[in-house]
mmCIF file of C-alpha atoms in Angstrom:
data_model
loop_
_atom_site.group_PDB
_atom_site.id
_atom_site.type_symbol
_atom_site.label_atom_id
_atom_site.label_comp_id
_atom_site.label_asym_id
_atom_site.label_seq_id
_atom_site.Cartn_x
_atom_site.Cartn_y
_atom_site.Cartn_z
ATOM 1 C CA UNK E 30 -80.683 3.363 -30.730
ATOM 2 C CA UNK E 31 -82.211 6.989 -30.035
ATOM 3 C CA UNK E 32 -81.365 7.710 -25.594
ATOM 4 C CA UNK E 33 -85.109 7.822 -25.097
ATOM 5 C CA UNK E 34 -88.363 6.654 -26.689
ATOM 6 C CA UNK E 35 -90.031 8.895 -28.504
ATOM 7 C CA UNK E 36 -93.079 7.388 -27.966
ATOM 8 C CA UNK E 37 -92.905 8.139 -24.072
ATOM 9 C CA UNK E 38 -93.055 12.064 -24.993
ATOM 10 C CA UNK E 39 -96.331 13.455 -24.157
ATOM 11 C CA UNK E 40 -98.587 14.495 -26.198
ATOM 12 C CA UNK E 41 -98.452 18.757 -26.059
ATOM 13 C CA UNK E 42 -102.099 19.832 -24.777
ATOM 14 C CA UNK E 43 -102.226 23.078 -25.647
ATOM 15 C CA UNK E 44 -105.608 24.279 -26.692
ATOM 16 C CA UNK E 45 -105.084 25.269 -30.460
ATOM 17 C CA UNK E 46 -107.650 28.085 -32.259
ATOM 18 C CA UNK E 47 -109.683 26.130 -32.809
ATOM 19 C CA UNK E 48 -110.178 24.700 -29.268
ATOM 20 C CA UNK E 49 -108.461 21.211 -29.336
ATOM 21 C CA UNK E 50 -105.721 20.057 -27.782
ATOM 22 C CA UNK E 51 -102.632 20.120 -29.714
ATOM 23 C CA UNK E 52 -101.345 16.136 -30.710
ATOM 24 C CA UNK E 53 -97.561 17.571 -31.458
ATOM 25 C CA UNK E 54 -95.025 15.510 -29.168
ATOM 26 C CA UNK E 55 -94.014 17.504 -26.597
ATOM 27 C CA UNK E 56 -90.413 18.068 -25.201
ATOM 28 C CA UNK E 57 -89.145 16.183 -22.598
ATOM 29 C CA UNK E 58 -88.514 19.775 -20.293
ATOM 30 C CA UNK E 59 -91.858 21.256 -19.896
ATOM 31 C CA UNK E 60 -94.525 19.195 -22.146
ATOM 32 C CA UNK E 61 -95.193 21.046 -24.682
ATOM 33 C CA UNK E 62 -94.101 21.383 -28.795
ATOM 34 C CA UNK E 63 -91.883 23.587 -30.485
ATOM 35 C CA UNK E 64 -94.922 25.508 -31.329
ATOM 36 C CA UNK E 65 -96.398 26.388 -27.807
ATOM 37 C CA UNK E 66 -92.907 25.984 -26.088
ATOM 38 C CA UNK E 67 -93.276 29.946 -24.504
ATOM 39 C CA UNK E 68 -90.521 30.933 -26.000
ATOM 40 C CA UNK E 69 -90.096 34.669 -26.139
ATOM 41 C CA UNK E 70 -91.703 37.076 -28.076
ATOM 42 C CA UNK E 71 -89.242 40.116 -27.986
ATOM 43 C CA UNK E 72 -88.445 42.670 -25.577
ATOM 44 C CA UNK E 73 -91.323 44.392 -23.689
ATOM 45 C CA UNK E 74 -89.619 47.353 -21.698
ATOM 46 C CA UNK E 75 -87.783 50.835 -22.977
ATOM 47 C CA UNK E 76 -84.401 49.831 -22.101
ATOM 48 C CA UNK E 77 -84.947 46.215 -23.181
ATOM 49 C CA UNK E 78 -85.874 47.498 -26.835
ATOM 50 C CA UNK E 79 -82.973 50.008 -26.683
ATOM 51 C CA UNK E 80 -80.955 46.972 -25.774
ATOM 52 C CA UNK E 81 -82.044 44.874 -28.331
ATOM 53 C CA UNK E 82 -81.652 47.791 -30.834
ATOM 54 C CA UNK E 83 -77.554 48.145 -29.912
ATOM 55 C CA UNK E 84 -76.983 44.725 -29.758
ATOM 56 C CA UNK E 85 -75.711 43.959 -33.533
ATOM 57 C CA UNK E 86 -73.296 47.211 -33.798
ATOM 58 C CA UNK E 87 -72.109 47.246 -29.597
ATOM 59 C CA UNK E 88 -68.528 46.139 -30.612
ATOM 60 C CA UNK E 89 -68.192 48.248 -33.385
ATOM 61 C CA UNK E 90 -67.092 52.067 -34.033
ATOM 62 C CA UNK E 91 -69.908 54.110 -32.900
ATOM 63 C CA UNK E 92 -72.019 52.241 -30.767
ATOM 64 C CA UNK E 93 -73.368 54.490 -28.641
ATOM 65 C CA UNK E 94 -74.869 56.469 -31.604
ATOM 66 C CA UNK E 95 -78.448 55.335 -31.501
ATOM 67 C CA UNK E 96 -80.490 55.357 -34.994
ATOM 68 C CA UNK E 97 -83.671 56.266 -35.078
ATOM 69 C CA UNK E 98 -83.859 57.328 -31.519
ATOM 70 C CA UNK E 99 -86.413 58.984 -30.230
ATOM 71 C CA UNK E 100 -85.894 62.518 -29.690
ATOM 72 C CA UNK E 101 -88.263 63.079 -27.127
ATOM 73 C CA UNK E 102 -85.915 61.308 -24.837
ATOM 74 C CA UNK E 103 -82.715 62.831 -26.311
ATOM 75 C CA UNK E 104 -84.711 66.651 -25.013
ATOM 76 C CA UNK E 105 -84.960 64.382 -21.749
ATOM 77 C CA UNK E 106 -81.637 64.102 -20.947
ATOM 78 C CA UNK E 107 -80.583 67.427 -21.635
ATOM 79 C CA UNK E 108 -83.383 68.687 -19.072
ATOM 80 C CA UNK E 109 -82.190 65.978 -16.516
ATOM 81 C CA UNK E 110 -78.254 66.605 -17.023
ATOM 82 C CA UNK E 111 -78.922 70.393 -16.504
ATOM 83 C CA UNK E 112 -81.180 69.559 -13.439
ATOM 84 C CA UNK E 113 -78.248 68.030 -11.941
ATOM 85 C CA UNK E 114 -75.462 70.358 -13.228
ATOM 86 C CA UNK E 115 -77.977 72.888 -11.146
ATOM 87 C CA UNK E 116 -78.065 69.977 -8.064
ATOM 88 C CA UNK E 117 -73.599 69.623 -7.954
ATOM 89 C CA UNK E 118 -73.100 73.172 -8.558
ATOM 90 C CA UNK E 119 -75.578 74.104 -5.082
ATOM 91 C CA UNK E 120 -74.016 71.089 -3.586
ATOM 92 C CA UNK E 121 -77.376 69.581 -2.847
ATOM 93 C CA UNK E 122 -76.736 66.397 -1.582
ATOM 94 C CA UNK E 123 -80.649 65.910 -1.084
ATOM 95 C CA UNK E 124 -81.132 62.058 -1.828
ATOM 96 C CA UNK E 125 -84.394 62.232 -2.278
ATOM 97 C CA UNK E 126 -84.923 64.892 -4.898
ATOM 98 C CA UNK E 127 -81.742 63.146 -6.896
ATOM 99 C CA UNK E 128 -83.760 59.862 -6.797
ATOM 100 C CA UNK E 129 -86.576 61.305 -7.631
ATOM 101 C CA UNK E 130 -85.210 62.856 -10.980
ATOM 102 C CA UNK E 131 -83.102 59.828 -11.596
ATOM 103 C CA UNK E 132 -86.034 57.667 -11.533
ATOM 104 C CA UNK E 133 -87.826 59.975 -13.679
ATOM 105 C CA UNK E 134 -85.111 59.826 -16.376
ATOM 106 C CA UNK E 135 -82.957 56.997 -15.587
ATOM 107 C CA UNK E 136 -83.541 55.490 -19.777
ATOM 108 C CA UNK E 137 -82.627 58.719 -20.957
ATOM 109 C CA UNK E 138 -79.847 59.648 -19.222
ATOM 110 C CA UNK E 139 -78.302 56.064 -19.736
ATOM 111 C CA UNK E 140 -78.978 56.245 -23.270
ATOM 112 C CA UNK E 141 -77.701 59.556 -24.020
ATOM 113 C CA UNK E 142 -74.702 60.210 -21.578
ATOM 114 C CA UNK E 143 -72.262 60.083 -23.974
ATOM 115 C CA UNK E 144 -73.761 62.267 -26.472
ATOM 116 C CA UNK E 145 -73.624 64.717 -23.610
ATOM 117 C CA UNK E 146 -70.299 64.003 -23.219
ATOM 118 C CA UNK E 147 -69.558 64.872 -26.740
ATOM 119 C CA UNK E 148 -71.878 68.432 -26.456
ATOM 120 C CA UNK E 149 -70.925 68.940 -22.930
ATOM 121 C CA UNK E 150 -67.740 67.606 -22.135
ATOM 122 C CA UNK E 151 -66.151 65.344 -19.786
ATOM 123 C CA UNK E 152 -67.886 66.690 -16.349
ATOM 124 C CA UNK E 153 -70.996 66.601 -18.023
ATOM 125 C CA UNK E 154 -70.602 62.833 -18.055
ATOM 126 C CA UNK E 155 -69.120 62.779 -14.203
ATOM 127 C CA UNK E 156 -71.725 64.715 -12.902
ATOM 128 C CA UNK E 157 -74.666 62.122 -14.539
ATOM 129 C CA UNK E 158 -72.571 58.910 -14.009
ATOM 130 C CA UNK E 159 -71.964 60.401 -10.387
ATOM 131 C CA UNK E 160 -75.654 60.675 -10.065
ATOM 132 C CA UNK E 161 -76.996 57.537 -11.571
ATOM 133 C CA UNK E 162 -74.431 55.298 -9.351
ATOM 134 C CA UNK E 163 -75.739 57.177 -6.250
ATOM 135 C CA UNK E 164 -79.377 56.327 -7.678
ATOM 136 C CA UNK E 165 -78.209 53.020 -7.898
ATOM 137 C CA UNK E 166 -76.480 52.544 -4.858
ATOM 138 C CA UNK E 167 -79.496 54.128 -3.241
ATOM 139 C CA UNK E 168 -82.092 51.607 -4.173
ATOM 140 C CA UNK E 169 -79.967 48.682 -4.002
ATOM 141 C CA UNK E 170 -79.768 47.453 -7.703
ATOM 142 C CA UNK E 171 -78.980 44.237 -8.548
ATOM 143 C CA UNK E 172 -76.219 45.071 -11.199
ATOM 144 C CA UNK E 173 -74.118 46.977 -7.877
ATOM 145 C CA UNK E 174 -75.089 45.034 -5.413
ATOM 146 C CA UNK E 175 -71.927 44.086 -4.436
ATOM 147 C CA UNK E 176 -71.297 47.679 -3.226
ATOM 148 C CA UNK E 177 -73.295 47.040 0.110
ATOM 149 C CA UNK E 178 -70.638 44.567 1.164
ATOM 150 C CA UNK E 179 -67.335 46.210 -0.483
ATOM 151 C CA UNK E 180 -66.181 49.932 -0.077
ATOM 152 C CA UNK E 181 -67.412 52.828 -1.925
ATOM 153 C CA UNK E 182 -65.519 54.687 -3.878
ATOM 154 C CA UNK E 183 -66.208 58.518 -4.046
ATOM 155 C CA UNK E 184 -67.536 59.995 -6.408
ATOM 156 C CA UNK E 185 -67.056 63.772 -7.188
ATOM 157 C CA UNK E 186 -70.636 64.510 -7.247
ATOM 158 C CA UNK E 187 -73.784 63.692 -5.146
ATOM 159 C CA UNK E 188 -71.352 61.206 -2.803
ATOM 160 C CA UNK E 189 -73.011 59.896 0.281
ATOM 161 C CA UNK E 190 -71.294 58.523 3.221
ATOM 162 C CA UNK E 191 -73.290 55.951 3.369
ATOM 163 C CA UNK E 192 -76.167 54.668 0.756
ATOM 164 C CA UNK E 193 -79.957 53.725 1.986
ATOM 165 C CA UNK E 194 -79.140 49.998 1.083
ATOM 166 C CA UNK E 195 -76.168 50.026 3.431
ATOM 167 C CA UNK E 196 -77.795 51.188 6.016
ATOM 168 C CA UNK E 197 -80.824 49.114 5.880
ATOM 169 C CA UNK E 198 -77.636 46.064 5.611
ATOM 170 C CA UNK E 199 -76.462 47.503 8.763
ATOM 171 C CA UNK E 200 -79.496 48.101 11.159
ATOM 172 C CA UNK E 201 -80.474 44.559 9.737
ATOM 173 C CA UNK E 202 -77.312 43.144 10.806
ATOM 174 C CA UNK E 203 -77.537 44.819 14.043
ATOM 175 C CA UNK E 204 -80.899 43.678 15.061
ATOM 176 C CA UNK E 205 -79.932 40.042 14.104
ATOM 177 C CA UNK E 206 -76.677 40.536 16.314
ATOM 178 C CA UNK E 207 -78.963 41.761 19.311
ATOM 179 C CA UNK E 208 -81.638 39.225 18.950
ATOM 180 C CA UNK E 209 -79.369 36.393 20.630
#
């Protein structure tokens, strides 16, 4: 005794090459066969590839070594990390040119911050993890979000009193207290 009739399964629908409907069974979810059941075909973005790449070694010895990268993006990184060396050293807290360059090299900075570390040293690696969680902060990412209801913690570099999402949090806050 099977918990449901197979024979109560749609039929799939899906118009084949050859411009018929499919006749499979479909599943009992969304209609359609193993076939044409949209599953996924692989990542599409930069840092969903790169992610996909690191995924079988990420818990072993070495992990952050990339093979095969490209090293178009490894030049990128350099460039960007000696941007912002540039950016801490003036003490140019300018949000909007450190977004801007973070969102121009945000993949290659995350991919390569610890092989700057290893060139660089260790305030290589403070100064571009101070400046992507600014970036972050700044634009309200959903991986920090929690940051626009907790405390910040200060960073040595490119530290804000207060990020762009906060503040949006807060005016929208206020104007909702106000509107009573």
């Amino acid at each position: 005794m099977s918990k449901f009739d197979l024979e109560s399964l749609p039929k799939c629908g899906a118009k084949t090459r050859s411009g018929n409907p499919c006749k499979r069974l479909g599943n009992k979810r969304n209609g359609r066969c193993k076939l044409h059941g949209g599953r996924s075909t692989g990542a599409k973005t930069i840092e969903g590839k790169l992610a996909v790449r690191t995924n079988p070694i990420k818990n072993g010895a070495g992990w952050n070594v990339i093979q095969g990268y490209d090293p178009e993006l490894s030049e990128y990184s350099i460039e960007a990390y000696l941007q912002l060396f540039d950016m801490a050293k003036l003490n140019n807290t300018d949000s909007s040119e450190l977004n801007a360059l973070i969102a121009q090299h945000r993949v290659a900075l995350e991919c390569f911050k610890y092989r700057v570390l290893e060139y660089y040293g260790a305030d290589s690696f403070i100064i571009i993890q101070s400046a992507l969680d600014a970036h972050y902060k700044d634009i309200d990412s959903q991986h920090l979000h929690f940051h626009i209801h907790t405390k910040v913690v200060k960073a040595p570099y490119f530290h804000q009193r207060m990020s762009e999402a906060r503040k949006q949090f807060l005016l929208i806050n206020k104007a909702f207290k106000f509107n009573w």
